[in-house]
Each structure stands twice: as structure tokens, then as C-alpha cells.
Amino acid sequence: MPIQGAANHRLNSVVEEGADAGFNVSQRSMAFCRRHFPEATIAQWNDWKWQLRNRLKDLKTLERVFELSPSEHAAVRELGDALPVGITPYYASLMDPKDPQDPIRRTMIPVTNEFVKSPVEADDPLSEDHDMVVPGLVHRYPDRVLFLVTNFCATYCRYCTRARLVGKTGEYHFNFKQYEAAIEYLKAHTEVRDVLLSGGDPLTMADDRIEWLLSRLRAIPHIQFIRLGSKVPAVLPQRITPELCAMLRKYHPFWLSIHFMHPAEVTPEVHQACGRLADAGVPLGSQTVLTRDVNDSVDTMKSLMHKLLMARVRPYYIYQCDPISGSGHFRTPVETGLKIIEGLRGHTTGYAVPQYVIDAPGGGGKIPLVPEYYQGREGDFVVLRNFEGKTYRYPDPV
Ligand SMILES: *Cc1c(COP(=O)(O)O)cnc(C)c1O
């Protein structure tokens, strides 16, 4: 598609406008915008609501942007009422339009393997519905709850643990009546000191809706720690406006866990979004799902963790991919995860080493998996192995 003179001119002239609005646009995204949204201004590109309105959702739009493989083409055509496709133009601009093996693209565009359901897989492998004390509120651990506040996401990950409930029925938001019931439960349960807001992606909601929830939670004296889980800073960094940050900082201590998958996600835009949050005093953690041919190597994970540290995000969890229906092509042997942790620990700073966990099927919660460094006891010594595989005897009289 040729770049039209007029559109080109308009874009060049709004680069400064974009700079005034205080948001980076990388060269790659700029080229994508020119090519696929020639009418858009940089101000529009930088507007998170424009990004959501212009998500790539249907076969026609996807075909315009990507050279779809036969498997991708068939899968999108036959999705029916399964997890929909939704990709923000910004996030699409990070993917290789010609290569179906592009790691980020693999996480967003379905293939027909998604329709292959193995007997070990389930729609709700973590039995979250079983632990739901009121609709949307999962109370599994003694002192903390998972509060699902929306079923809408900016983009839909093909390996989503909550594919059963996100993106469905017109992508409606959970309602206030349901929030009120959850808040009543939390008021009555003084053992809950920690609330994790998730969904869906809570940062796709309007500022005043998020603030309504945060202020209600902060009004409950025994709730100390409020967290939010989101992929928005990675896939829709434009959402992280100064207004949002100014609002969030009123509810400290407020922490954010960001879903990151691949080093290519850590763009100048993402740096800026994370920097704004960090400057607002929000401690940032990351959560990564270990997935085959996306991030299942030491090199890729190490590069991701290093880039996250530079963006002021502290790696928190690597999850074994949950046995969600149709996820066989994404899952890796558990040994792959252990090898990745071994390849990080000691070889780089401990700040770059997340905890590798399996969320136990049936609602057992997150179980940490750690390579074995303790080799046993020899009388008054314990035998330890270091990161290079050398053994050391540590005096530890019984
Ligand atoms: C992951 C999770 C939490 C939070 O666990 P942390 O280890 O504290 O991050 C809480 N409730 C449920 C149901 C979860 O799956």
C-alpha cells in the first residue's frame, strides 16, 4: 500500500502534537499506523480509546494486516463463540505480518490446534468457579482474594486461563450490583487483608469506575494491600495517562502486576507507561506464562527479565501454562521451566529471577518449583550445589 502524500504530511505534522501530549511513538508503530490507518493522527494513535475502538477483530481486518497461514485463516473463520480475537493496533504493530511463527503473533492469532482438546485439559482447570464465594470473588487462600471486575480485555491471549468467561456476551462489564455483593463479603471477612483486582483487564475500565472500586476497598479497615493484574501497560501503554496515575496514587499502597510475554514487548511506549506508574509510586511486578516457541528458552526469558528491570518492573512469577482447553500447542514440559530458572539464578541478578509456579489443577493454588540446590546431608555438613554445578559443603552441626 503506497503512503499517500497528504496522509504522510498530516502524520509528520502531528508528531509534535504527539510529543506535546507526552507520549513516544516508535518508528515501527508509526510506519504501521501510516500504512493501515492513513487517516489517523498521532493524537488518535496515542488515544487509548481510539486503540480499543480500532482493534483487529475479524477475518477481513486481520487479512488486511497479516499474511495469514491456512491454519490461522481457518481458526479465525471457525472461532464461533470461543474466545474472540482482539488485538490493539499498537500491539499488532509489534508483530511480523508475514511470519506466523512470530512469537507475539502466536499468542494473539488462533490456529486450528486451539480446537484440539485433550482429556487432561479443562475449561476451568483451576476450579475458580468452585472457589467463588460470590460471583466474581475467588477466595482460595486464607488472607487474600481474587476479585474479577470485568470480562473485557484489550487483547485476548490464546492461552487465557479465563477463556471461559472473558470476551463473551458482547464483552459486557460486570455490574455494580455484583461489586456491591463482593464488597459486602469483604467487609464481613476480616481475615482478608489483600485484594487482587483482575478479570478481564481492570485497566480497560474508565478511571471513575476503577476509582469507585479502589475507594470502596480502601474504606474497609482490614484491607491493607490492593493489587491489580493487567496486560494493558504491555498492549495498550497509551492507557497509562497522567490522570490515571494521579488517581491511582491516592490509594496507596497500590501495586500492579503486569502480564509480559516477550522482550519485543518492552518498547519505548512501554518504558514510558511503566515509568509513569513507577513515578506515581506504584511498585510494578511482572507475570509471564511459559509458552512453547514464544518464550521457552533461557535467552529469551533472560532478555525479557533484563528489559523489565530497565523499565522498573520486578519479575514476579513465571507460570506453567495452565491446561486450559486447546492449549496443548503452547504447553512445555515442567523441566523446561526448571531449566530456565537454573539458567537465570546466579547467572544474573536475583532481581531478574521470578518464581516459577504451577497453579494446581482443582484449586490447590500456586505451587513453587525450584531447581534442587540442596544435595543432602553428610554428618555435620549439608551438601549444596551452586549455579555452576560445583558442590560445596556447608558446616551445619546437628
Ligand atoms: C494468584 C492468586 C492470588 C494471589 O496470589 P499471590 O501469590 O499472593 O500473588 C490470590 N487468589 C487466587 C485465587 C489466585 O489465583
XYZ file of C-alpha atoms and ligand atoms in Angstrom:
413
model
C 0.000 0.000 0.000
C 1.605 3.310 -1.040
C 1.993 6.047 1.529
C -0.148 8.908 0.426
C 1.367 12.348 0.349
C -1.452 14.036 2.222
C -1.651 11.435 4.982
C 2.095 11.491 5.263
C 2.091 15.221 5.671
C -0.636 15.093 8.298
C 1.294 12.500 10.272
C 4.529 14.385 10.146
C 2.797 17.479 11.329
C 1.265 15.728 14.312
C 4.479 14.144 15.523
C 4.996 17.315 17.503
C 1.424 17.166 18.726
C 2.216 13.657 19.973
C 5.327 14.960 21.635
C 3.236 17.664 23.334
C 0.845 15.024 24.595
C 3.932 13.453 26.097
C 3.892 10.041 24.508
C 6.547 8.277 22.483
C 5.677 6.634 19.212
C 8.309 4.220 17.969
C 9.278 4.187 14.290
C 7.767 0.773 13.835
C 4.355 1.773 15.181
C 4.461 4.983 13.186
C 5.040 3.047 9.952
C 2.223 0.631 10.831
C -0.168 3.491 11.547
C 0.655 5.195 8.249
C 0.147 2.056 6.304
C -3.019 0.678 7.877
C -4.681 3.756 9.362
C -3.646 6.510 6.945
C -6.444 8.777 8.185
C -5.365 8.598 11.815
C -3.412 11.323 13.524
C -0.720 10.607 16.075
C -3.008 12.102 18.698
C -5.584 9.452 17.803
C -2.984 6.686 17.775
C -1.973 7.812 21.259
C -5.576 7.802 22.490
C -6.292 4.520 24.257
C -9.970 4.684 23.385
C -9.096 5.022 19.697
C -6.848 1.989 20.091
C -9.706 -0.034 21.617
C -12.232 1.107 19.006
C -9.881 0.101 16.211
C -8.907 -3.333 17.461
C -8.286 -6.042 14.886
C -11.128 -8.464 15.473
C -12.411 -10.034 12.271
C -11.044 -12.055 9.409
C -11.290 -9.197 6.921
C -9.276 -6.810 9.065
C -6.715 -9.430 10.033
C -6.240 -10.384 6.381
C -5.535 -6.775 5.502
C -2.707 -6.587 8.029
C -1.293 -10.119 8.121
C -0.457 -12.779 5.573
C -2.491 -15.407 7.396
C -1.381 -19.032 7.309
C -4.072 -21.569 6.274
C -4.321 -22.645 9.935
C -4.753 -19.082 11.207
C -7.276 -18.364 8.485
C -9.354 -21.454 9.281
C -9.185 -20.862 13.036
C -10.365 -17.248 12.834
C -13.138 -18.222 10.435
C -14.363 -21.027 12.693
C -13.998 -19.451 16.136
C -17.735 -19.193 16.702
C -18.437 -18.296 20.314
C -14.968 -19.343 21.543
C -12.513 -16.770 22.914
C -12.672 -13.897 20.406
C -9.735 -12.293 18.663
C -8.966 -8.725 19.700
C -5.641 -7.006 19.066
C -4.935 -3.327 19.605
C -3.358 -1.680 16.538
C -0.386 -0.735 18.729
C 0.207 -4.367 19.749
C -0.361 -5.580 16.169
C 2.382 -3.195 15.060
C 4.892 -5.269 17.063
C 4.143 -8.453 15.110
C 5.688 -9.714 11.889
C 2.899 -9.510 9.275
C 4.483 -12.254 7.160
C 5.621 -14.776 9.769
C 3.008 -16.887 11.608
C 5.816 -18.082 13.911
C 6.391 -14.552 15.208
C 6.282 -15.112 18.979
C 3.884 -12.314 19.910
C 1.641 -13.100 16.956
C 1.409 -16.746 18.118
C -0.103 -15.537 21.393
C -2.817 -13.479 19.674
C -3.906 -15.088 16.390
C -5.528 -18.514 16.845
C -4.512 -21.632 14.936
C -6.616 -24.754 14.443
C -4.695 -26.525 17.249
C -6.857 -24.415 19.543
C -9.798 -26.669 18.658
C -7.902 -29.807 19.750
C -8.972 -30.616 23.285
C -7.005 -33.265 25.183
C -8.557 -35.255 28.054
C -6.216 -33.635 30.609
C -7.490 -30.182 29.696
C -10.470 -28.303 31.096
C -12.337 -25.026 30.642
C -11.758 -24.107 34.302
C -8.630 -26.092 35.251
C -8.040 -24.099 38.449
C -11.626 -24.684 39.662
C -12.058 -20.967 40.193
C -15.805 -21.244 39.802
C -15.816 -23.694 42.724
C -13.969 -21.198 44.968
C -16.242 -18.297 44.024
C -17.862 -17.109 47.237
C -19.963 -14.518 45.442
C -19.969 -14.003 41.668
C -16.576 -12.612 40.666
C -14.880 -13.153 44.030
C -12.491 -16.119 44.360
C -11.476 -16.769 47.973
C -8.932 -19.601 47.926
C -6.097 -18.509 50.186
C -6.527 -17.623 53.860
C -5.713 -13.892 53.718
C -6.383 -12.768 50.155
C -8.955 -12.787 47.397
C -9.071 -12.543 43.639
C -11.737 -10.025 42.602
C -12.801 -10.321 38.941
C -14.253 -6.959 37.972
C -14.657 -7.146 34.192
C -14.603 -9.744 31.450
C -13.225 -7.324 28.866
C -9.571 -7.322 27.794
C -7.664 -5.022 25.451
C -6.322 -8.132 23.694
C -7.196 -11.807 24.057
C -4.317 -14.198 24.765
C -4.898 -17.557 23.132
C -3.708 -19.439 26.258
C -6.030 -17.484 28.585
C -6.844 -19.249 31.859
C -10.183 -17.451 31.965
C -11.157 -18.052 28.339
C -14.414 -19.434 29.736
C -15.536 -16.040 30.950
C -13.648 -13.276 29.129
C -14.708 -11.568 25.957
C -18.130 -13.202 25.938
C -21.703 -11.922 25.569
C -20.935 -8.671 23.864
C -17.931 -8.072 26.116
C -20.156 -6.543 28.788
C -18.678 -5.308 32.049
C -19.589 -6.806 35.388
C -22.200 -4.670 37.102
C -22.281 -2.564 40.265
C -24.792 -4.843 41.969
C -22.242 -7.625 41.744
C -19.463 -5.335 43.006
C -21.653 -4.396 45.993
C -22.171 -8.068 46.878
C -18.413 -8.686 46.735
C -17.719 -5.627 48.880
C -20.280 -6.769 51.460
C -18.475 -10.128 51.635
C -15.116 -8.400 52.087
C -16.477 -6.161 54.862
C -17.717 -9.235 56.717
C -14.495 -11.228 56.261
C -11.915 -9.527 58.443
C -9.322 -12.198 57.636
C -8.970 -10.768 54.119
C -6.117 -8.284 54.136
C -5.209 -8.415 50.452
C -7.374 -7.886 47.353
C -6.203 -8.618 43.825
C -8.318 -6.946 41.143
C -8.355 -8.842 37.890
C -10.741 -10.045 35.216
C -10.623 -9.488 32.239
C -8.401 -6.483 32.483
C -9.430 -3.848 35.040
C -7.311 -1.148 33.371
C -9.644 -1.248 30.361
C -12.321 0.309 32.593
C -12.877 4.045 32.863
C -10.938 5.923 35.551
C -14.069 6.667 37.599
C -15.093 3.021 37.677
C -11.647 1.916 38.844
C -11.681 4.704 41.422
C -15.107 3.642 42.667
C -13.696 0.174 43.381
C -10.438 1.389 44.928
C -12.185 3.889 47.208
C -14.690 1.272 48.356
C -11.899 -1.188 49.115
C -9.792 1.436 50.889
C -12.785 2.234 53.116
C -12.590 -1.301 54.581
C -10.164 -1.027 57.514
C -8.791 -4.591 57.441
C -7.857 -4.432 53.748
C -4.207 -3.462 53.715
C -2.881 -4.417 50.316
C -4.577 -3.679 46.986
C -3.187 -5.048 43.766
C -4.314 -5.087 40.186
C -3.361 -7.576 37.467
C -3.219 -6.171 33.928
C -1.743 -6.631 30.492
C -2.670 -3.092 29.495
C 0.749 -1.476 30.066
C 2.187 -4.028 27.592
C -0.512 -3.990 24.908
C -2.097 -0.563 25.343
C 0.519 1.628 27.026
C -1.423 4.715 25.875
C -3.922 3.901 28.646
C -1.369 4.917 31.282
C -2.303 8.582 31.271
C -1.125 11.154 33.828
C -4.764 11.327 35.026
C -4.896 7.586 35.694
C -1.592 7.717 37.592
C -2.761 10.711 39.657
C -5.883 8.775 40.617
C -4.090 5.500 41.458
C -1.587 7.180 43.753
C -4.395 8.273 46.081
C -4.965 4.633 47.049
C -1.509 3.560 48.131
C -0.220 1.048 48.947
C -1.349 0.067 45.451
C 0.687 -2.455 43.434
C 0.450 -3.575 39.837
C 1.279 -6.965 38.271
C 1.803 -6.676 34.532
C 1.483 -9.591 32.124
C 4.539 -9.656 29.839
C 5.413 -12.453 27.414
C 8.381 -11.470 25.292
C 11.280 -8.993 25.205
C 9.909 -7.426 21.993
C 7.020 -6.073 24.059
C 9.285 -3.746 26.008
C 9.143 -0.794 23.612
C 9.771 2.921 24.207
C 5.999 3.284 24.721
C 6.006 0.587 27.395
C 9.021 2.172 29.069
C 7.177 5.416 29.270
C 3.982 3.847 30.617
C 5.866 1.873 33.289
C 7.919 4.946 34.152
C 4.763 6.960 34.759
C 3.384 4.273 37.058
C 6.672 3.899 38.912
C 6.906 7.682 39.306
C 3.414 7.561 40.820
C 4.848 5.233 43.453
C 3.206 2.073 42.111
C 5.502 -0.938 42.617
C 5.472 -2.958 39.404
C 5.767 -6.741 39.114
C 5.585 -8.989 36.079
C 3.775 -12.236 35.343
C 4.798 -14.363 32.374
C 3.202 -17.523 31.048
C 5.778 -20.012 29.833
C 4.712 -20.925 26.301
C 6.267 -23.033 23.605
C 8.008 -21.195 20.758
C 7.199 -17.875 22.410
C 9.450 -17.612 25.443
C 10.611 -21.143 26.310
C 14.355 -20.514 26.228
C 16.820 -19.142 28.756
C 17.985 -16.464 26.309
C 14.501 -15.126 25.617
C 13.497 -15.146 29.276
C 16.748 -13.546 30.384
C 16.376 -10.818 27.797
C 12.774 -10.215 28.904
C 13.706 -10.031 32.595
C 16.573 -7.650 31.908
C 14.371 -5.383 29.834
C 11.745 -5.403 32.560
C 14.283 -4.334 35.170
C 15.268 -1.438 32.910
C 11.581 -0.499 32.725
C 11.467 -0.605 36.573
C 9.395 -3.794 36.649
C 10.446 -6.513 39.104
C 9.879 -10.027 37.686
C 7.353 -11.783 39.960
C 6.008 -15.037 38.507
C 6.619 -17.377 35.575
C 3.547 -19.582 35.272
C 3.463 -23.015 33.821
C 0.805 -22.726 31.089
C -2.471 -23.928 32.619
C -4.083 -26.978 30.969
C -6.865 -24.883 29.518
C -8.857 -26.483 26.693
C -6.945 -26.286 23.408
C -3.610 -25.194 24.909
C -1.564 -28.301 24.029
C 0.469 -26.455 21.398
C 1.535 -23.879 23.995
C 2.496 -26.123 26.892
C 6.065 -27.127 27.664
C 7.425 -29.899 29.909
C 7.910 -28.792 33.508
C 11.643 -29.452 33.089
C 11.791 -26.559 30.598
C 10.677 -24.162 33.316
C 13.196 -25.573 35.782
C 15.993 -25.216 33.208
C 15.029 -21.595 32.646
C 15.198 -20.825 36.358
C 18.566 -22.610 36.555
C 19.760 -20.534 33.643
C 18.827 -17.334 35.426
C 19.697 -17.948 39.086
C 23.279 -16.923 39.786
C 23.918 -16.090 36.134
C 22.206 -12.759 36.605
C 20.870 -10.690 39.496
C 18.281 -12.231 41.770
C 16.048 -9.271 40.898
C 15.754 -10.778 37.394
C 14.669 -14.200 38.688
C 10.916 -14.660 39.055
C 9.310 -17.527 40.941
C 8.317 -20.413 38.677
C 4.920 -21.787 39.732
C 2.276 -24.250 38.694
C -1.250 -23.279 39.597
C -2.514 -26.650 40.792
C -5.490 -28.101 38.934
C -8.550 -28.356 41.148
C -7.867 -25.198 43.136
C -4.699 -26.152 45.040
C -3.166 -22.752 44.462
C 0.269 -21.772 43.200
C 2.987 -24.308 43.883
C 6.598 -23.099 43.524
C 9.082 -25.180 41.576
C 12.758 -24.688 42.316
C 15.769 -26.489 40.859
C 17.411 -28.648 43.526
C 20.420 -26.912 45.114
C 20.251 -28.877 48.359
C 22.051 -32.188 47.715
C 21.632 -33.755 51.140
C 23.433 -34.071 54.453
C 26.789 -35.648 55.320
C 27.006 -35.710 59.106
C 27.644 -32.190 60.304
C 27.600 -30.762 56.793
C 24.945 -30.085 54.233
C 25.970 -30.536 50.639
C 24.957 -27.747 48.274
C 25.289 -27.216 44.570
C 25.989 -23.734 43.195
C 24.766 -22.185 39.939
C 27.792 -23.586 38.062
C 27.116 -27.119 39.272
C 30.034 -27.212 41.744
C 29.350 -28.804 45.124
C 30.065 -27.123 48.444
C 29.981 -28.457 51.996
C 28.421 -26.090 54.472
C 29.103 -26.692 58.190
C 25.795 -27.262 59.945
C 26.300 -29.422 63.073
C 23.204 -31.370 64.063
C -2.726 -15.945 42.242
C -3.874 -15.818 43.118
C -3.852 -14.946 44.216
C -2.645 -14.104 44.559
O -1.536 -14.908 44.873
P -0.127 -14.269 45.251
O 0.801 -15.432 45.369
O -0.328 -13.553 46.544
O 0.252 -13.319 44.166
C -4.967 -14.905 45.014
N -6.048 -15.665 44.768
C -6.105 -16.516 43.720
C -7.326 -17.342 43.512
C -5.021 -16.611 42.862
O -5.085 -17.449 41.815
